[in-house]
Amino acid sequence: MSAAELAAYAGAAEYVLLADRDDGTVVRCGDVVAKAHAGDSDPDALALRIRVAGDPALAGVLLPPLRTGLGLVGSRPVSLWPYGAPVAPDRPEEAPWEPAAELLAALHRTPLHHLPYPLPPMRGPAKLARALHRLDAAHPPAAPLAAGRAVPGRPAPAGTEADDPSGVPRGRPVGEHPAGQGQGQGQGQGPDRGSDRGSGGGPTRAGAAATLPAAPSSDRADQADRADQAGRARRAVLSIPAGQAFPAGQAFPAGPAGEDADADAAELARLVRAAAATLPGWARGEGPAPSGGALCHGDLHLGQLVRSPAGGWRLIDVDDLGLGMPAWDLARPAAWYAAGLLDTETWLRFLDAYRAAGGPAAGAPGSDPWPELDLAARALTVQTAALALAKAARERRRLDDVERLMVEACARIASLPPDLEPKGPS
């Protein structure tokens, strides 16, 4: 299916191509946006998600479709939407973190009995599973060393005891920083930093989110370098789904080349799989998620917000919408904050706005949010790192610095026991 055919479905000869990826093609035709969804989409589940987006119970939260039914162009399901102005990726200081948090809180508080039934599951775990498969295709896992031994990131064979997939000794205390005792990015020393609202006055971020802290800085030059890195990452966070924080081909300066680069990539892929192995099977798409939960977006990032023609911000892209663990929708900013790529002030603005709006996924105001957010933040870290490695392999380049930091976060995740996550949505 071509973009011109998609525009013709919308009744237009002229169009602007907004996106053309495996999971969807999007064109703008004046005030109308036509989206061809992934060819392997479940048509019944997708049709229900489109109906949910147009339900009056979500007016002011989700951008409603122009039609609540799906069309078909070739073999691709197609939907039509009003055009909304997106977040400007070159102006991170204007990023609508508070509106995003308030929209999520409203989405998570939506009474389920008001919505079309039955709601499909939120597709966050399915997206993680797809990312791991893409990683396997780019960097095939090594064969198990012995019969009955599990491949990291995959279930252990029945009747066997899975070895530690990371190759790192177990037994580390839960609160101990796996990379040392240094402070993470954004942890100041002033009086307002002694009790970070992101940790409810309990452990610092490095303790409360022991799986995901930033690596410690050793001197002023290193701190300045990481501050510059974090500044660029704030711009990159507006386009996380692309998996490319900087222009294609720009390499991480410390990475090896040639055969050494291949060996380095294989080792990084092993670490990502080891981090995946710390997650429960349902979070990797291996079986159904625990029952319960709330209405979730499933793929929240700032690229999923637009200004509605009616005024105000709205959430778009309902392909992953469904019933699930609401913390998953907070996982991307949580993971970037914990890895040191989102500054403390921005994270707290987002977290405080979500809590103030009654969001159920991060605990009460003033409490430690990480018991709620840790599992989902680890899952999104693994997903981001897996996609980064797959994309870098496809483009025959090394990881850029932001991508490599996410893989390094996976190394720290892999060093912790696999039994720290909550049981599932409540």
Tab-separated table of C-alpha atoms in Angstrom:
chain	number	residue	atom	x	y	z
A	1	MET	CA	0.000	0.000	0.000
A	2	SER	CA	1.388	3.404	-0.983
A	3	ALA	CA	0.988	6.740	0.761
A	4	ALA	CA	-0.905	7.989	-2.312
A	5	GLU	CA	-3.435	5.156	-1.939
A	6	LEU	CA	-3.859	6.039	1.722
A	7	ALA	CA	-4.448	9.702	0.838
A	8	ALA	CA	-6.964	8.656	-1.816
A	9	TYR	CA	-8.908	6.787	0.870
A	10	ALA	CA	-9.126	10.095	2.740
A	11	GLY	CA	-10.434	11.737	-0.436
A	12	ALA	CA	-7.300	13.738	-1.195
A	13	ALA	CA	-4.795	13.881	-4.030
A	14	GLU	CA	-2.212	15.916	-2.125
A	15	TYR	CA	-0.734	14.792	1.163
A	16	VAL	CA	2.194	15.066	3.549
A	17	LEU	CA	3.783	11.828	4.711
A	18	LEU	CA	4.072	11.986	8.507
A	19	ALA	CA	5.310	8.463	9.220
A	20	ASP	CA	6.077	5.280	7.349
A	21	ARG	CA	7.112	2.448	9.661
A	22	ASP	CA	6.442	-1.246	10.051
A	23	ASP	CA	3.739	-0.516	12.612
A	24	GLY	CA	1.919	2.157	10.613
A	25	THR	CA	1.853	4.640	7.749
A	26	VAL	CA	0.397	8.094	8.427
A	27	VAL	CA	-0.420	10.875	5.958
A	28	ARG	CA	-1.890	14.313	6.485
A	29	CYS	CA	-4.428	15.607	3.991
A	30	GLY	CA	-5.243	19.131	5.141
A	31	ASP	CA	-7.275	18.824	8.350
A	32	VAL	CA	-7.554	15.046	8.040
A	33	VAL	CA	-5.005	12.410	9.058
A	34	ALA	CA	-5.231	8.893	7.620
A	35	LYS	CA	-3.427	6.046	9.346
A	36	ALA	CA	-2.806	2.593	7.893
A	37	HIS	CA	-2.263	0.335	10.875
A	38	ALA	CA	0.113	-2.631	11.006
A	39	GLY	CA	-0.848	-5.430	8.676
A	40	ASP	CA	-0.781	-7.985	11.509
A	41	SER	CA	-3.160	-5.969	13.723
A	42	ASP	CA	-6.039	-7.875	15.295
A	43	PRO	CA	-8.915	-6.207	13.410
A	44	ASP	CA	-11.534	-6.849	16.101
A	45	ALA	CA	-9.345	-5.543	18.936
A	46	LEU	CA	-8.275	-2.530	16.857
A	47	ALA	CA	-11.890	-1.717	15.955
A	48	LEU	CA	-12.793	-1.799	19.653
A	49	ARG	CA	-9.890	0.519	20.493
A	50	ILE	CA	-11.118	2.986	17.864
A	51	ARG	CA	-14.598	2.857	19.408
A	52	VAL	CA	-13.113	3.536	22.851
A	53	ALA	CA	-11.307	6.589	21.469
A	54	GLY	CA	-14.632	7.952	20.252
A	55	ASP	CA	-16.545	7.186	23.445
A	56	PRO	CA	-17.985	10.251	25.238
A	57	ALA	CA	-16.483	8.993	28.517
A	58	LEU	CA	-13.045	9.898	27.116
A	59	ALA	CA	-13.881	13.259	25.588
A	60	GLY	CA	-11.073	15.615	26.525
A	61	VAL	CA	-8.602	12.752	27.030
A	62	LEU	CA	-8.259	10.928	23.696
A	63	LEU	CA	-8.452	12.566	20.279
A	64	PRO	CA	-11.687	11.141	18.830
A	65	PRO	CA	-11.650	9.551	15.370
A	66	LEU	CA	-13.572	11.084	12.475
A	67	ARG	CA	-15.184	7.683	12.009
A	68	THR	CA	-15.530	4.983	14.654
A	69	GLY	CA	-15.247	2.233	12.050
A	70	LEU	CA	-12.192	0.864	10.257
A	71	GLY	CA	-11.628	0.956	6.528
A	72	LEU	CA	-9.386	-1.268	4.453
A	73	VAL	CA	-6.770	-0.268	1.891
A	74	GLY	CA	-5.208	-3.357	0.382
A	75	SER	CA	-4.637	-5.613	3.382
A	76	ARG	CA	-4.153	-2.768	5.871
A	77	PRO	CA	-6.833	-1.512	8.294
A	78	VAL	CA	-7.219	2.269	8.045
A	79	SER	CA	-8.646	4.925	10.363
A	80	LEU	CA	-9.299	8.663	9.925
A	81	TRP	CA	-8.569	11.371	12.505
A	82	PRO	CA	-8.623	15.158	12.793
A	83	TYR	CA	-5.222	16.778	12.523
A	84	GLY	CA	-3.712	18.062	15.759
A	85	ALA	CA	-0.491	20.040	16.156
A	86	PRO	CA	2.232	17.832	17.734
A	87	VAL	CA	4.786	18.615	20.421
A	88	ALA	CA	7.755	20.515	18.956
A	89	PRO	CA	10.813	18.231	19.337
A	90	ASP	CA	13.224	21.160	18.968
A	91	ARG	CA	11.746	23.035	21.959
A	92	PRO	CA	12.064	20.660	24.934
A	93	GLU	CA	11.538	23.502	27.385
A	94	GLU	CA	7.941	23.712	26.115
A	95	ALA	CA	7.251	19.989	26.458
A	96	PRO	CA	3.800	19.477	28.053
A	97	TRP	CA	4.825	17.171	30.890
A	98	GLU	CA	2.060	18.296	33.249
A	99	PRO	CA	-0.733	17.976	30.645
A	100	ALA	CA	0.601	14.533	29.703
A	101	ALA	CA	0.471	13.461	33.351
A	102	GLU	CA	-3.036	14.852	33.837
A	103	LEU	CA	-4.320	13.103	30.703
A	104	LEU	CA	-2.833	9.822	31.893
A	105	ALA	CA	-4.445	10.214	35.304
A	106	ALA	CA	-7.823	10.865	33.681
A	107	LEU	CA	-7.371	7.862	31.386
A	108	HIS	CA	-6.456	5.596	34.306
A	109	ARG	CA	-9.444	6.806	36.355
A	110	THR	CA	-11.983	6.150	33.585
A	111	PRO	CA	-14.781	3.874	34.884
A	112	LEU	CA	-14.503	0.696	32.841
A	113	HIS	CA	-18.242	0.004	32.878
A	114	HIS	CA	-18.731	3.127	30.721
A	115	LEU	CA	-16.673	1.693	27.878
A	116	PRO	CA	-17.300	-0.790	25.051
A	117	TYR	CA	-16.811	-4.387	26.161
A	118	PRO	CA	-14.721	-6.491	26.277
A	119	LEU	CA	-11.632	-4.306	26.483
A	120	PRO	CA	-8.552	-5.862	24.852
A	121	PRO	CA	-5.364	-6.085	26.914
A	122	MET	CA	-2.905	-3.200	26.889
A	123	ARG	CA	-0.146	-4.142	24.442
A	124	GLY	CA	2.906	-2.922	26.378
A	125	PRO	CA	4.187	-6.454	27.112
A	126	ALA	CA	3.570	-7.433	23.479
A	127	LYS	CA	5.736	-4.506	22.352
A	128	LEU	CA	8.523	-5.645	24.677
A	129	ALA	CA	8.257	-9.166	23.233
A	130	ARG	CA	8.519	-7.757	19.714
A	131	ALA	CA	11.568	-5.698	20.695
A	132	LEU	CA	13.291	-8.805	22.080
A	133	HIS	CA	12.532	-10.728	18.895
A	134	ARG	CA	14.032	-7.903	16.853
A	135	LEU	CA	17.105	-8.069	19.085
A	136	ASP	CA	17.330	-11.833	18.501
A	137	ALA	CA	17.117	-11.322	14.741
A	138	ALA	CA	19.900	-8.714	14.799
A	139	HIS	CA	22.105	-10.502	17.359
A	140	PRO	CA	21.132	-14.195	17.632
A	141	PRO	CA	21.595	-15.494	21.174
A	142	ALA	CA	24.398	-17.956	21.764
A	143	ALA	CA	23.382	-21.582	22.119
A	144	PRO	CA	22.984	-22.774	25.730
A	145	LEU	CA	26.216	-24.183	27.110
A	146	ALA	CA	24.569	-27.292	28.535
A	147	ALA	CA	21.359	-29.231	28.107
A	148	GLY	CA	18.530	-27.805	30.155
A	149	ARG	CA	20.138	-24.391	30.605
A	150	ALA	CA	17.973	-21.382	29.829
A	151	VAL	CA	18.754	-18.686	27.276
A	152	PRO	CA	18.735	-15.284	29.039
A	153	GLY	CA	15.479	-13.440	28.543
A	154	ARG	CA	13.555	-16.639	27.771
A	155	PRO	CA	11.826	-19.094	30.127
A	156	ALA	CA	13.901	-21.899	31.634
A	157	PRO	CA	13.091	-25.431	30.474
A	158	ALA	CA	10.542	-27.197	32.676
A	159	GLY	CA	12.035	-29.111	35.583
A	160	THR	CA	15.325	-27.205	35.577
A	161	GLU	CA	16.691	-24.415	37.706
A	162	ALA	CA	17.618	-21.399	35.584
A	163	ASP	CA	21.148	-20.185	36.088
A	164	ASP	CA	21.816	-16.541	36.784
A	165	PRO	CA	21.501	-15.133	33.247
A	166	SER	CA	23.726	-12.150	33.883
A	167	GLY	CA	26.842	-13.974	34.996
A	168	VAL	CA	26.903	-11.623	38.013
A	169	PRO	CA	26.878	-13.141	41.532
A	170	ARG	CA	23.572	-12.876	43.372
A	171	GLY	CA	23.085	-11.870	46.976
A	172	ARG	CA	23.339	-8.086	46.654
A	173	PRO	CA	21.206	-6.263	49.239
A	174	VAL	CA	18.102	-4.779	47.629
A	175	GLY	CA	19.031	-1.183	48.358
A	176	GLU	CA	22.647	-1.406	47.270
A	177	HIS	CA	23.601	0.484	44.142
A	178	PRO	CA	24.836	-2.168	41.667
A	179	ALA	CA	27.414	0.218	40.245
A	180	GLY	CA	28.625	1.693	43.530
A	181	GLN	CA	27.349	4.200	46.059
A	182	GLY	CA	27.520	7.398	43.956
A	183	GLN	CA	24.586	9.716	43.388
A	184	GLY	CA	22.633	9.561	40.135
A	185	GLN	CA	22.181	12.378	37.641
A	186	GLY	CA	20.127	15.257	38.989
A	187	GLN	CA	20.713	14.445	42.701
A	188	GLY	CA	21.700	17.764	44.238
A	189	GLN	CA	23.210	18.268	47.682
A	190	GLY	CA	21.061	21.212	48.838
A	191	PRO	CA	18.364	21.028	51.544
A	192	ASP	CA	15.641	20.410	48.983
A	193	ARG	CA	17.467	17.309	47.707
A	194	GLY	CA	17.846	15.519	51.028
A	195	SER	CA	14.294	14.180	50.776
A	196	ASP	CA	13.518	13.744	47.095
A	197	ARG	CA	9.770	13.775	46.450
A	198	GLY	CA	10.422	11.057	43.915
A	199	SER	CA	11.298	8.766	46.826
A	200	GLY	CA	8.822	9.979	49.407
A	201	GLY	CA	11.451	11.013	51.922
A	202	GLY	CA	12.673	7.413	52.196
A	203	PRO	CA	15.614	6.052	50.230
A	204	THR	CA	17.232	8.312	47.672
A	205	ARG	CA	16.544	7.550	44.018
A	206	ALA	CA	19.706	5.431	43.853
A	207	GLY	CA	18.360	3.265	46.665
A	208	ALA	CA	14.650	3.266	45.894
A	209	ALA	CA	15.192	2.468	42.218
A	210	ALA	CA	18.217	0.282	42.729
A	211	THR	CA	17.804	-1.378	39.364
A	212	LEU	CA	18.042	1.775	37.293
A	213	PRO	CA	20.290	4.482	38.795
A	214	ALA	CA	22.699	6.483	36.714
A	215	ALA	CA	26.337	5.550	36.950
A	216	PRO	CA	28.247	7.651	39.493
A	217	SER	CA	30.396	10.610	38.452
A	218	SER	CA	33.964	10.704	39.700
A	219	ASP	CA	35.055	14.283	39.058
A	220	ARG	CA	33.872	17.662	37.800
A	221	ALA	CA	34.839	17.009	34.197
A	222	ASP	CA	32.833	13.785	34.191
A	223	GLN	CA	29.889	15.568	35.807
A	224	ALA	CA	30.005	18.290	33.161
A	225	ASP	CA	30.113	15.676	30.416
A	226	ARG	CA	27.103	13.864	31.876
A	227	ALA	CA	25.238	17.165	32.289
A	228	ASP	CA	25.788	17.906	28.605
A	229	GLN	CA	24.713	14.353	27.788
A	230	ALA	CA	21.548	14.774	29.845
A	231	GLY	CA	20.768	18.072	28.131
A	232	ARG	CA	20.880	16.397	24.743
A	233	ALA	CA	18.847	13.516	26.120
A	234	ARG	CA	16.084	15.923	27.175
A	235	ARG	CA	15.719	16.764	23.502
A	236	ALA	CA	15.936	13.101	22.561
A	237	VAL	CA	13.184	12.120	25.004
A	238	LEU	CA	10.680	13.825	22.712
A	239	SER	CA	11.365	11.219	20.040
A	240	ILE	CA	12.109	8.045	22.000
A	241	PRO	CA	10.040	5.753	19.745
A	242	ALA	CA	12.400	6.386	16.862
A	243	GLY	CA	15.148	4.753	18.912
A	244	GLN	CA	17.581	7.322	17.536
A	245	ALA	CA	18.508	10.216	19.777
A	246	PHE	CA	21.051	11.753	17.418
A	247	PRO	CA	21.474	11.804	13.631
A	248	ALA	CA	21.841	8.353	12.084
A	249	GLY	CA	25.429	7.259	11.836
A	250	GLN	CA	26.753	9.373	14.713
A	251	ALA	CA	28.683	6.894	16.809
A	252	PHE	CA	29.238	6.572	20.525
A	253	PRO	CA	32.800	7.862	20.712
A	254	ALA	CA	34.207	5.195	23.020
A	255	GLY	CA	32.846	2.227	21.079
A	256	PRO	CA	35.111	-0.229	19.275
A	257	ALA	CA	35.191	-0.862	15.534
A	258	GLY	CA	35.326	-3.824	13.173
A	259	GLU	CA	35.276	-7.301	14.684
A	260	ASP	CA	35.636	-5.789	18.134
A	261	ALA	CA	32.436	-3.823	17.517
A	262	ASP	CA	30.615	-7.052	16.623
A	263	ALA	CA	31.844	-8.690	19.812
A	264	ASP	CA	30.881	-5.610	21.807
A	265	ALA	CA	27.367	-5.617	20.309
A	266	ALA	CA	26.967	-9.322	21.089
A	267	GLU	CA	27.937	-8.702	24.703
A	268	LEU	CA	25.563	-5.758	24.976
A	269	ALA	CA	22.773	-7.911	23.540
A	270	ARG	CA	23.548	-10.544	26.176
A	271	LEU	CA	23.195	-7.944	28.920
A	272	VAL	CA	19.839	-6.800	27.563
A	273	ARG	CA	18.581	-10.395	27.509
A	274	ALA	CA	19.867	-10.882	31.050
A	275	ALA	CA	17.920	-7.800	32.155
A	276	ALA	CA	14.829	-9.155	30.415
A	277	ALA	CA	15.219	-12.381	32.387
A	278	THR	CA	14.661	-10.459	35.642
A	279	LEU	CA	11.118	-9.596	34.479
A	280	PRO	CA	8.133	-11.883	35.043
A	281	GLY	CA	7.062	-13.823	31.961
A	282	TRP	CA	3.822	-11.877	31.451
A	283	ALA	CA	5.783	-8.602	31.227
A	284	ARG	CA	7.730	-10.102	28.293
A	285	GLY	CA	4.489	-11.137	26.565
A	286	GLU	CA	4.847	-14.777	27.620
A	287	GLY	CA	1.339	-15.448	28.865
A	288	PRO	CA	-1.546	-13.309	30.075
A	289	ALA	CA	-1.007	-10.437	32.482
A	290	PRO	CA	-2.502	-10.665	35.972
A	291	SER	CA	-6.190	-9.746	36.118
A	292	GLY	CA	-7.358	-6.282	37.033
A	293	GLY	CA	-5.845	-2.940	36.181
A	294	ALA	CA	-7.073	0.191	34.455
A	295	LEU	CA	-7.518	1.610	30.980
A	296	CYS	CA	-3.970	2.259	29.728
A	297	HIS	CA	-2.486	3.904	26.655
A	298	GLY	CA	0.262	1.310	26.284
A	299	ASP	CA	2.882	3.408	24.459
A	300	LEU	CA	3.014	6.811	26.110
A	301	HIS	CA	5.621	9.326	24.998
A	302	LEU	CA	5.360	13.018	24.201
A	303	GLY	CA	4.986	12.254	20.508
A	304	GLN	CA	1.574	10.848	21.415
A	305	LEU	CA	0.193	14.259	22.359
A	306	VAL	CA	-1.353	16.764	19.957
A	307	ARG	CA	-3.305	19.976	20.357
A	308	SER	CA	-6.899	19.184	19.512
A	309	PRO	CA	-8.794	21.380	17.035
A	310	ALA	CA	-11.227	21.886	19.933
A	311	GLY	CA	-8.395	23.193	22.137
A	312	GLY	CA	-6.155	21.566	24.716
A	313	TRP	CA	-3.870	18.552	24.537
A	314	ARG	CA	-5.151	15.084	23.651
A	315	LEU	CA	-3.599	11.617	23.545
A	316	ILE	CA	-3.381	9.911	20.151
A	317	ASP	CA	-2.411	6.494	18.747
A	318	VAL	CA	-4.666	3.917	20.392
A	319	ASP	CA	-3.121	0.831	18.751
A	320	ASP	CA	-1.849	-0.388	22.147
A	321	LEU	CA	-4.750	0.882	24.293
A	322	GLY	CA	-6.360	-1.585	26.670
A	323	LEU	CA	-6.747	-3.001	30.139
A	324	GLY	CA	-3.528	-3.376	32.065
A	325	MET	CA	-0.991	-2.079	34.562
A	326	PRO	CA	-1.246	1.744	34.626
A	327	ALA	CA	2.361	2.111	35.775
A	328	TRP	CA	3.347	1.036	32.240
A	329	ASP	CA	2.219	4.436	30.969
A	330	LEU	CA	4.615	6.175	33.378
A	331	ALA	CA	7.469	3.801	32.643
A	332	ARG	CA	9.245	5.675	29.871
A	333	PRO	CA	9.814	8.951	31.790
A	334	ALA	CA	10.519	6.926	34.951
A	335	ALA	CA	13.163	4.860	33.166
A	336	TRP	CA	14.809	7.916	31.639
A	337	TYR	CA	14.829	9.712	34.994
A	338	ALA	CA	16.289	6.710	36.803
A	339	ALA	CA	18.977	6.313	34.146
A	340	GLY	CA	19.947	9.975	34.549
A	341	LEU	CA	18.567	11.178	31.202
A	342	LEU	CA	15.610	13.181	32.506
A	343	ASP	CA	16.374	15.867	35.051
A	344	THR	CA	14.910	15.798	38.549
A	345	GLU	CA	12.838	18.966	38.128
A	346	THR	CA	11.079	17.683	35.000
A	347	TRP	CA	10.484	14.252	36.535
A	348	LEU	CA	8.952	15.772	39.675
A	349	ARG	CA	6.728	18.078	37.626
A	350	PHE	CA	5.400	15.060	35.783
A	351	LEU	CA	5.053	12.879	38.889
A	352	ASP	CA	3.427	15.593	41.009
A	353	ALA	CA	0.945	16.503	38.275
A	354	TYR	CA	-0.056	12.854	37.858
A	355	ARG	CA	-0.580	12.393	41.580
A	356	ALA	CA	-2.421	15.694	41.995
A	357	ALA	CA	-4.843	14.626	39.258
A	358	GLY	CA	-5.666	11.427	41.129
A	359	GLY	CA	-3.541	9.028	39.086
A	360	PRO	CA	-3.490	5.566	40.714
A	361	ALA	CA	-0.142	4.235	39.459
A	362	ALA	CA	2.505	6.066	41.522
A	363	GLY	CA	1.324	5.932	45.117
A	364	ALA	CA	0.035	8.775	47.247
A	365	PRO	CA	1.635	12.245	47.159
A	366	GLY	CA	4.800	12.221	49.255
A	367	SER	CA	5.205	8.442	49.134
A	368	ASP	CA	7.880	6.393	47.383
A	369	PRO	CA	6.693	5.796	43.785
A	370	TRP	CA	9.233	3.102	42.919
A	371	PRO	CA	7.420	0.062	44.354
A	372	GLU	CA	4.722	0.859	41.782
A	373	LEU	CA	6.981	1.952	38.922
A	374	ASP	CA	10.067	-0.275	39.149
A	375	LEU	CA	8.820	-3.248	37.135
A	376	ALA	CA	7.442	-1.174	34.265
A	377	ALA	CA	10.495	1.102	34.234
A	378	ARG	CA	12.778	-1.927	33.928
A	379	ALA	CA	10.609	-3.316	31.138
A	380	LEU	CA	10.777	-0.061	29.146
A	381	THR	CA	14.534	0.144	29.708
A	382	VAL	CA	14.925	-3.342	28.240
A	383	GLN	CA	12.600	-2.499	25.339
A	384	THR	CA	14.440	0.737	24.530
A	385	ALA	CA	17.856	-0.949	24.696
A	386	ALA	CA	16.742	-3.928	22.585
A	387	LEU	CA	15.346	-1.672	19.872
A	388	ALA	CA	18.480	0.495	19.960
A	389	LEU	CA	20.734	-2.499	19.353
A	390	ALA	CA	18.497	-3.829	16.573
A	391	LYS	CA	18.316	-0.436	14.884
A	392	ALA	CA	22.067	0.125	15.148
A	393	ALA	CA	22.690	-3.291	13.583
A	394	ARG	CA	20.301	-2.555	10.717
A	395	GLU	CA	21.983	0.795	10.059
A	396	ARG	CA	25.463	-0.723	10.483
A	397	ARG	CA	26.546	1.783	13.086
A	398	ARG	CA	27.567	1.818	16.722
A	399	LEU	CA	25.261	2.920	19.519
A	400	ASP	CA	25.080	6.618	20.243
A	401	ASP	CA	25.734	7.767	23.793
A	402	VAL	CA	22.092	7.862	24.954
A	403	GLU	CA	21.407	4.406	23.534
A	404	ARG	CA	24.521	3.033	25.217
A	405	LEU	CA	23.443	4.488	28.567
A	406	MET	CA	20.170	2.560	28.306
A	407	VAL	CA	22.097	-0.654	27.611
A	408	GLU	CA	24.353	0.100	30.581
A	409	ALA	CA	21.210	0.475	32.703
A	410	CYS	CA	20.281	-3.040	31.552
A	411	ALA	CA	23.632	-4.281	32.876
A	412	ARG	CA	22.732	-2.910	36.304
A	413	ILE	CA	19.234	-4.412	36.097
A	414	ALA	CA	20.758	-7.791	35.215
A	415	SER	CA	22.869	-7.756	38.377
A	416	LEU	CA	19.801	-7.871	40.630
A	417	PRO	CA	17.628	-10.853	41.599
A	418	PRO	CA	14.578	-11.482	39.412
A	419	ASP	CA	12.080	-11.361	42.279
A	420	LEU	CA	11.801	-7.632	43.026
A	421	GLU	CA	8.747	-6.814	40.911
A	422	PRO	CA	5.177	-6.378	42.165
A	423	LYS	CA	2.765	-9.145	41.224
A	424	GLY	CA	0.882	-7.157	38.611
A	425	PRO	CA	-1.948	-4.647	38.217
A	426	SER	CA	-4.317	-4.145	41.095
